[in-house]
mmCIF file of C-alpha atoms in Angstrom:
data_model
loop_
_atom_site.group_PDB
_atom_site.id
_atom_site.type_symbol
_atom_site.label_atom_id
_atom_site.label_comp_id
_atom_site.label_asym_id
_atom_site.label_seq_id
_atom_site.Cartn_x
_atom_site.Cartn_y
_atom_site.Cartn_z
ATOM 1 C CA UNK A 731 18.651 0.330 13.395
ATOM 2 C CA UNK A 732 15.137 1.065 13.894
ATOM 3 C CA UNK A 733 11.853 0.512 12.157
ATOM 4 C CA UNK A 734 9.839 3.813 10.927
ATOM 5 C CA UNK A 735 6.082 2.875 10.954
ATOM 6 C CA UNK A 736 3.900 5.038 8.869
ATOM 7 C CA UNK A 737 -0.231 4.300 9.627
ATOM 8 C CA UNK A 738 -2.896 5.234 7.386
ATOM 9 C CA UNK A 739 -6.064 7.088 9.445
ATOM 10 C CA UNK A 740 -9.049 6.543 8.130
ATOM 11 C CA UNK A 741 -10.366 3.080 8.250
ATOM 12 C CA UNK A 742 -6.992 1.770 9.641
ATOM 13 C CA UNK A 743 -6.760 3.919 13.412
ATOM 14 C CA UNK A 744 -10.101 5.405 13.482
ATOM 15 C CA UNK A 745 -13.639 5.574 11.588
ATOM 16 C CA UNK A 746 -15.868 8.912 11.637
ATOM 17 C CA UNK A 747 -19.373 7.754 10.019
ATOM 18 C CA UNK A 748 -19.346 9.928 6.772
ATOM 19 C CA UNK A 749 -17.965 13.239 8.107
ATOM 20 C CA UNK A 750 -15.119 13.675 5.738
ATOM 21 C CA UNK A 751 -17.335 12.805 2.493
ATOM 22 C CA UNK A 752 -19.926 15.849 4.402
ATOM 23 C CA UNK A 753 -18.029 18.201 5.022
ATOM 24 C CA UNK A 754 -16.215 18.071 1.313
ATOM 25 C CA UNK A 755 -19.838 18.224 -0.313
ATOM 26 C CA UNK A 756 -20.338 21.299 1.874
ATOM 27 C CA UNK A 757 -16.875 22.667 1.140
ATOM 28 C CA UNK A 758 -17.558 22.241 -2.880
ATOM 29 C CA UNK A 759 -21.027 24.509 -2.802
ATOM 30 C CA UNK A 760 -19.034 26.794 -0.722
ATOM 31 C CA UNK A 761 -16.201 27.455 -2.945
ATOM 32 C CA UNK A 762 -17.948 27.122 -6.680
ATOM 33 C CA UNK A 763 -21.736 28.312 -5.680
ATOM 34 C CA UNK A 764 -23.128 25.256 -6.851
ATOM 35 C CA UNK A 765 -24.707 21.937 -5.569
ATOM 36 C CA UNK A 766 -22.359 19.084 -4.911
ATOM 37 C CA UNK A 767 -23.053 15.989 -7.703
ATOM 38 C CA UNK A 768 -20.517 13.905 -6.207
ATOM 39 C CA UNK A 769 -17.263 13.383 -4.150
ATOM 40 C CA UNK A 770 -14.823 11.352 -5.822
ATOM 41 C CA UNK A 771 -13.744 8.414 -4.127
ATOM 42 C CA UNK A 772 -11.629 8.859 -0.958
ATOM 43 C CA UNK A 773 -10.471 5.067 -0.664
ATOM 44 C CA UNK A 774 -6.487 5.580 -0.168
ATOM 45 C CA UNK A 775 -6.316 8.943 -1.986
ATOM 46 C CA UNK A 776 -4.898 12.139 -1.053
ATOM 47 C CA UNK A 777 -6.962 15.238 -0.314
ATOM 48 C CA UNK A 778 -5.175 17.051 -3.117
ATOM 49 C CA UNK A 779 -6.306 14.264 -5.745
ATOM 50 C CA UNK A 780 -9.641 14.283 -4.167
ATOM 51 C CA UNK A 781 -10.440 17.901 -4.388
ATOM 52 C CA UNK A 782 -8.836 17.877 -7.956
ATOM 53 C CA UNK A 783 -10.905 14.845 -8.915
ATOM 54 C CA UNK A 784 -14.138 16.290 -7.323
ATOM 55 C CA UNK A 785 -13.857 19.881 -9.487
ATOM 56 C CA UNK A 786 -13.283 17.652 -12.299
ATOM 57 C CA UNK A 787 -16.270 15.772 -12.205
ATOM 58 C CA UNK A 788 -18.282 18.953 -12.211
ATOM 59 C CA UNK A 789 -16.920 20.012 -15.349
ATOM 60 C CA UNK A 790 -13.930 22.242 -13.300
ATOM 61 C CA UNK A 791 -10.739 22.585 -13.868
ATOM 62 C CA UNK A 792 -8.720 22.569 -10.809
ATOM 63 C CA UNK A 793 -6.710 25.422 -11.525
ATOM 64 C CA UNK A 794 -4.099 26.170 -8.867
ATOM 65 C CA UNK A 795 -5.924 28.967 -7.259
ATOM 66 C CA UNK A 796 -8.860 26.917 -6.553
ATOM 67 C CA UNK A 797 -6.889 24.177 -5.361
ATOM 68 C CA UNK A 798 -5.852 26.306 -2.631
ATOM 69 C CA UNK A 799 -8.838 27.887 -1.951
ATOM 70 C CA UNK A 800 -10.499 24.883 -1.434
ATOM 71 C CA UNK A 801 -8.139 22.905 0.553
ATOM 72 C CA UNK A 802 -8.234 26.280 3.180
ATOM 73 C CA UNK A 803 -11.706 25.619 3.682
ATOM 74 C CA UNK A 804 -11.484 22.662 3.899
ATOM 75 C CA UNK A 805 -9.052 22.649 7.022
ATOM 76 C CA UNK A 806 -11.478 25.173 8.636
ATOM 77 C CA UNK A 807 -14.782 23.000 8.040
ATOM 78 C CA UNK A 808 -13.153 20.223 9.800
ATOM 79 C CA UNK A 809 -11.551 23.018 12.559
ATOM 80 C CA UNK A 810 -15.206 24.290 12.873
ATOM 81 C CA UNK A 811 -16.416 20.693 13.426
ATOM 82 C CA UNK A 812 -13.635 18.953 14.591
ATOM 83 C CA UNK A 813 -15.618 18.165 17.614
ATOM 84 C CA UNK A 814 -18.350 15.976 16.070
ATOM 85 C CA UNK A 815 -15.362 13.114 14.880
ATOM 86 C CA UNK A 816 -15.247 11.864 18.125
ATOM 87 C CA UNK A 817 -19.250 12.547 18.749
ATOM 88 C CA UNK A 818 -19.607 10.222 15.646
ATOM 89 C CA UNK A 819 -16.551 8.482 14.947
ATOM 90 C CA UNK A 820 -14.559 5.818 16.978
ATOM 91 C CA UNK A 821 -11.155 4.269 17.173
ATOM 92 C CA UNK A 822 -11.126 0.906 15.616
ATOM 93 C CA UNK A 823 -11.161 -1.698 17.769
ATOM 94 C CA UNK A 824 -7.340 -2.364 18.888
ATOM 95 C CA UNK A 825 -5.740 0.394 17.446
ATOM 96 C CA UNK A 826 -4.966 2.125 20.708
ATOM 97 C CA UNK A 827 -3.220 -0.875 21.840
ATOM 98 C CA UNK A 828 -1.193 -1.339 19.045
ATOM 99 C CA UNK A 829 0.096 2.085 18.785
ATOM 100 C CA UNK A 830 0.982 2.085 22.447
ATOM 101 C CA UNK A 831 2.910 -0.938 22.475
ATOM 102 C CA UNK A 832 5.226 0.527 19.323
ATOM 103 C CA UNK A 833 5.303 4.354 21.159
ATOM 104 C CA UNK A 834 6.797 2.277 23.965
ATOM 105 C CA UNK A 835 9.445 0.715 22.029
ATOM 106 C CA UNK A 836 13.096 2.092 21.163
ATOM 107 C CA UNK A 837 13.586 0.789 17.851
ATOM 108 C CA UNK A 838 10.739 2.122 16.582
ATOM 109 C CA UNK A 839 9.493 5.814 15.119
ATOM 110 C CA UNK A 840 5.699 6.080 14.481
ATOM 111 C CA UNK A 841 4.377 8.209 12.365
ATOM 112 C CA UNK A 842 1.761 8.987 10.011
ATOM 113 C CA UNK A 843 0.827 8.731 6.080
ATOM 114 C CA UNK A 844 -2.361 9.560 5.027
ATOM 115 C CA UNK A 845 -4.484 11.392 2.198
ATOM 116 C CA UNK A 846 -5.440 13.934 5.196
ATOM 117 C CA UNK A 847 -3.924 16.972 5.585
ATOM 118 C CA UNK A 848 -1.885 17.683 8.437
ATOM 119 C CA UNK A 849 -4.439 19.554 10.629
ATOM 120 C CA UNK A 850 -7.453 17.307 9.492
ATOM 121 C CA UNK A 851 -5.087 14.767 10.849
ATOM 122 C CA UNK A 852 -4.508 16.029 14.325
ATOM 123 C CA UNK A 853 -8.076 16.453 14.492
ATOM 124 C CA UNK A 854 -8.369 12.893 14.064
ATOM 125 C CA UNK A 855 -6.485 11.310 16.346
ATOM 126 C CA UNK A 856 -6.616 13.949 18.793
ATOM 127 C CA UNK A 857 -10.259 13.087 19.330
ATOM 128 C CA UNK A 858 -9.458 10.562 20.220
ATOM 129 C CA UNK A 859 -6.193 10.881 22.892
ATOM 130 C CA UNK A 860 -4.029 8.764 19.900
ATOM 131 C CA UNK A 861 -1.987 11.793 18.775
ATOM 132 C CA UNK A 862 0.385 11.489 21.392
ATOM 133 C CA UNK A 863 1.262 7.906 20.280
ATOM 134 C CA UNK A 864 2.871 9.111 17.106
ATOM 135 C CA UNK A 865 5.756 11.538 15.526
ATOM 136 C CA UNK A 866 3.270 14.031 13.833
ATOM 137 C CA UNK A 867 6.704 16.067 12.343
ATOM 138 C CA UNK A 868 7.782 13.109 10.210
ATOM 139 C CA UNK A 869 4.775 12.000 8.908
ATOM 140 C CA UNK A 870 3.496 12.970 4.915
ATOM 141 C CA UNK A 871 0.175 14.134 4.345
ATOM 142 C CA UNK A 872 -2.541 15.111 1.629
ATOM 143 C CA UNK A 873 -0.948 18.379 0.974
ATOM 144 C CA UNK A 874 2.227 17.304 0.341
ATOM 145 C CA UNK A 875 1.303 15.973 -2.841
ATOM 146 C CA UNK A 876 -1.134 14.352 -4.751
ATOM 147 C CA UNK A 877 0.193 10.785 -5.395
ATOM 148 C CA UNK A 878 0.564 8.803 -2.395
ATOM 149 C CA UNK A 879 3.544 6.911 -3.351
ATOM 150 C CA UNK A 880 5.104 10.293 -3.084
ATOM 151 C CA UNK A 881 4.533 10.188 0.584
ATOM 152 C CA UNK A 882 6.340 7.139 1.760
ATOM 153 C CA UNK A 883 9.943 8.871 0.347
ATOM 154 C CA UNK A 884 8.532 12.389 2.049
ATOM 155 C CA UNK A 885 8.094 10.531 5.424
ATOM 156 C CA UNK A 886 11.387 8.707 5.311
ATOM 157 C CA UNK A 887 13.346 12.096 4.592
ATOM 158 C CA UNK A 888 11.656 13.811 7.162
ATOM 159 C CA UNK A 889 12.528 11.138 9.637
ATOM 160 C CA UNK A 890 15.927 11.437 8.240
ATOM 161 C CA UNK A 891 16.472 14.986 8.800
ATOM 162 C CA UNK A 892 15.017 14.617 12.542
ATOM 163 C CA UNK A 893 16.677 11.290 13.612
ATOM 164 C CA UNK A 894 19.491 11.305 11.423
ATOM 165 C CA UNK A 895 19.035 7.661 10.273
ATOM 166 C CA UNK A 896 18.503 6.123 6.969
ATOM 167 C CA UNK A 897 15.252 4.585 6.205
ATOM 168 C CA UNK A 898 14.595 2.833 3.135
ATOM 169 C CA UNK A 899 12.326 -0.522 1.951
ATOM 170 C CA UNK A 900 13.795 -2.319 4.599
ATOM 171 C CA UNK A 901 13.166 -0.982 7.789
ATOM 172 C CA UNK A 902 9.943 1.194 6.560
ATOM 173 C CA UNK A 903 6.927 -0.338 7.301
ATOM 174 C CA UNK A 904 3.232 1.227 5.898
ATOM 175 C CA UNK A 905 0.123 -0.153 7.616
ATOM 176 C CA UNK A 906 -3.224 0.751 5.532
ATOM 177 C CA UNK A 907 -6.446 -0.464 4.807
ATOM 178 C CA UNK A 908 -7.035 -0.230 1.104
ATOM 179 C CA UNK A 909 -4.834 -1.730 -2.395
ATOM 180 C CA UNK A 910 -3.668 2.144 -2.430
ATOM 181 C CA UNK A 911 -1.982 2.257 0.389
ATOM 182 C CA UNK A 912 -0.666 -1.353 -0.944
ATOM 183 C CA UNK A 913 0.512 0.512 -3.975
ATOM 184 C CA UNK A 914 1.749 3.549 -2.028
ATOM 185 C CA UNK A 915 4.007 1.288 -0.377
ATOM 186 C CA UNK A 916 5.514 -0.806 -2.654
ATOM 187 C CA UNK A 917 5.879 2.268 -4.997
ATOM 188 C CA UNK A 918 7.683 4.854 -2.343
ATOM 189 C CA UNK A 919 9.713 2.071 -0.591
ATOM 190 C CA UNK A 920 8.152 0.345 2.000
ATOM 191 C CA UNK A 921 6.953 -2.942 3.308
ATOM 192 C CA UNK A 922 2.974 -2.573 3.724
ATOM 193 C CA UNK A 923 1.067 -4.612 6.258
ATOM 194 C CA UNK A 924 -2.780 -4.202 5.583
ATOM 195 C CA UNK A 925 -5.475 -4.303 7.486
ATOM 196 C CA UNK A 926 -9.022 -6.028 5.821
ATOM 197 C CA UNK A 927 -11.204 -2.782 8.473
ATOM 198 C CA UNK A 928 -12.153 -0.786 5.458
ATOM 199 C CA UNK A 929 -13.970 -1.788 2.482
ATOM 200 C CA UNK A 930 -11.571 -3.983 0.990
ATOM 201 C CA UNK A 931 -11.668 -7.444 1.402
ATOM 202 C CA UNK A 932 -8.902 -9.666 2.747
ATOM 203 C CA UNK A 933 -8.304 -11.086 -0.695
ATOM 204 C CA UNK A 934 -8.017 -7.876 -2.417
ATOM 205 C CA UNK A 935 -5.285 -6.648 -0.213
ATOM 206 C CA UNK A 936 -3.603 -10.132 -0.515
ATOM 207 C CA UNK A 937 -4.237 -9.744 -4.518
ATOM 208 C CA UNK A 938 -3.146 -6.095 -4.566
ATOM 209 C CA UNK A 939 0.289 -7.703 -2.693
ATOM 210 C CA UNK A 940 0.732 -6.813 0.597
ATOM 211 C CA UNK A 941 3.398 -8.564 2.558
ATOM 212 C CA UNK A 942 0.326 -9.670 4.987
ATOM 213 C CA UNK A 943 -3.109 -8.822 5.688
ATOM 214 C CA UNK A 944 -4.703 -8.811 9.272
ATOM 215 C CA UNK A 945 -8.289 -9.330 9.673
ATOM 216 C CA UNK A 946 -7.739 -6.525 12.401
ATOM 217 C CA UNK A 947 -5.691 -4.939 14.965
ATOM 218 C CA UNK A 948 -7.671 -6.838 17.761
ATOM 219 C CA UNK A 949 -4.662 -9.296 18.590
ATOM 220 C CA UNK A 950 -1.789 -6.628 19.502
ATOM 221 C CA UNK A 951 0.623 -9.105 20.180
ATOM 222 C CA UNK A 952 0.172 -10.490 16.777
ATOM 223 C CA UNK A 953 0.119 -7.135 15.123
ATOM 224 C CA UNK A 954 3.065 -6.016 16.696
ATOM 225 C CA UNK A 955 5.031 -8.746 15.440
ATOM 226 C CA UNK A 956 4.001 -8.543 11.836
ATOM 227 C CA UNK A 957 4.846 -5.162 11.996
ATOM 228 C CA UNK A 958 8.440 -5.818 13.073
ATOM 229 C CA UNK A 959 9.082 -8.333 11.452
ATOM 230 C CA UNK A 960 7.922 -6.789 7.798
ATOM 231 C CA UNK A 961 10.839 -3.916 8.927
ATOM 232 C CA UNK A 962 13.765 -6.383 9.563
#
C-alpha cells in the first residue's frame, strides 16, 4: 500500500517575493478597466475563490463569464513572466531534499494540491528544477474548484484512476503551511503535516489541528518520517 503525498506551493516548496499578489492587481485593471483596491487574501485559498473574492470586494459580481476571463489572463500574466519567479523567488530551504528523498521511494506518489492553477503551478516549481520530483497528473489545483477541501478527494481519484489504488484518510498525507490547508485536509480526507514557513505561527497550525507541525523542512530525515508515518 502506498502513501499519496499532496504538497501545498506557496510558502511550503517555494516563496516568490509578492509576484502572485502583482500580477493579480495587474490582471484585475486589465479585465474590469479599473484600479485594483485590493487582493483578497491568498493564505491557503484557491485561485477561483481568490479571483471571486477580489471582484467582490470591488463591488463585482463574479459572474461566470468573468470568472473565466480572468483566470485566462491570469495563466498568461504568469506565462509572460514566468521567468521573474525564479529571478525573485526561491525554494525554501530543504524542500528539494525532501521531495527527492520521497520521488526516490516506492511506496510513495507525490503530488500536488494547491490554490494555483495547473500551469501557474508548473511555472513554479519548474523554476526551480522541482517539477520533476512530483506526479503533476494527479495533483488538484485552483481551477478545479473553489473550496480546497474539494481538492484532497479530486487528488485521491485522480491517483486512483492512474495507479489503480485506493487512497483514503489513511494513507493520504497533505503537507501545507497555513490552518487552510489544515482544514483542507481534515475536511477532504487526509492526514496534514504543516509546516510553521508561512505566516502562521507554530501554535496556530497546532491550534487549527494538524497531526504535527515542523518548524521547517531543514531536517529531511525528520520530515520524511513524519510524513510516513502520518500515512500508515
Amino acid at each position: 500500500m502506498r502513501t499519496l503525498v499532496l504538497w501545498d506551493i506557496d510558502h511550503t516548496l517555494v516563496s516568490i517575493d509578492g509576484l502572485s499578489r502583482e500580477i493579480y492587481a495587474d490582471v484585475f485593471a486589465e479585465i474590469t478597466g479599473r484600479p485594483t483596491e485590493k487582493v483578497a487574501s491568498m493564505a491557503g485559498q484557491t485561485d477561483l475563490a481568490i479571483t471571486a473574492e477580489t471582484l467582490r470586494h470591488h463591488g463585482i459580481t463574479p459572474s461566470p463569464d468573468l470568472i473565466e476571463a480572468f483566470m485566462g489572463a491570469l495563466a498568461e500574466a504568469f506565462s509572460s513572466r514566468r521567468h521573474e519567479i525564479k529571478a525573485r523567488g526561491r525554494a525554501l530551504d530543504g524542500a528539494r531534499a525532501v521531495l527527492e528523498a520521497l520521488a526516490d521511494r516506492t511506496d510513495v506518489i507525490q503530488s500536488v494540491l494547491t490554490g494555483n492553477m495547473k500551469p501557474v503551478a508548473e511555472y513554479k516549481l519548474t523554476a526551480f528544477d522541482l517539477n520533476h520530483l512530483v506526479d503533476f497528473e494527479v495533483g488538484a489545483y485552483g481551477q478545479d474548484a473553489a473550496e480546497r477541501p474539494t481538492l484532497v478527494r479530486l487528488a485521491q481519484d485522480r491517483a486512483t484512476s492512474k495507479y489503480g489504488e485506493t487512497f483514503d484518510a489513511a494513507t493520504t498525507v497533505l503537507i501545507g503551511d497555513t490552518p487552510n490547508d489544515v482544514l483542507a485536509g481534515h475536511q477532504g480526507g487526509a492526514r496534514v503535516i504543516a509546516v510553521a514557513t508561512g505566516s502562521s505561527t507554530k501554535s496556530q497550525l497546532q491550534e487549527a489541528g494538524a497531526e504535527l507541525v515542523l518548524n521547517s523542512l531543514t531536517d529531511t530525515d525528520a520530515a520524511v518520517r513524519a510524513i510516513l508515518s502520518a500515512g500508515q
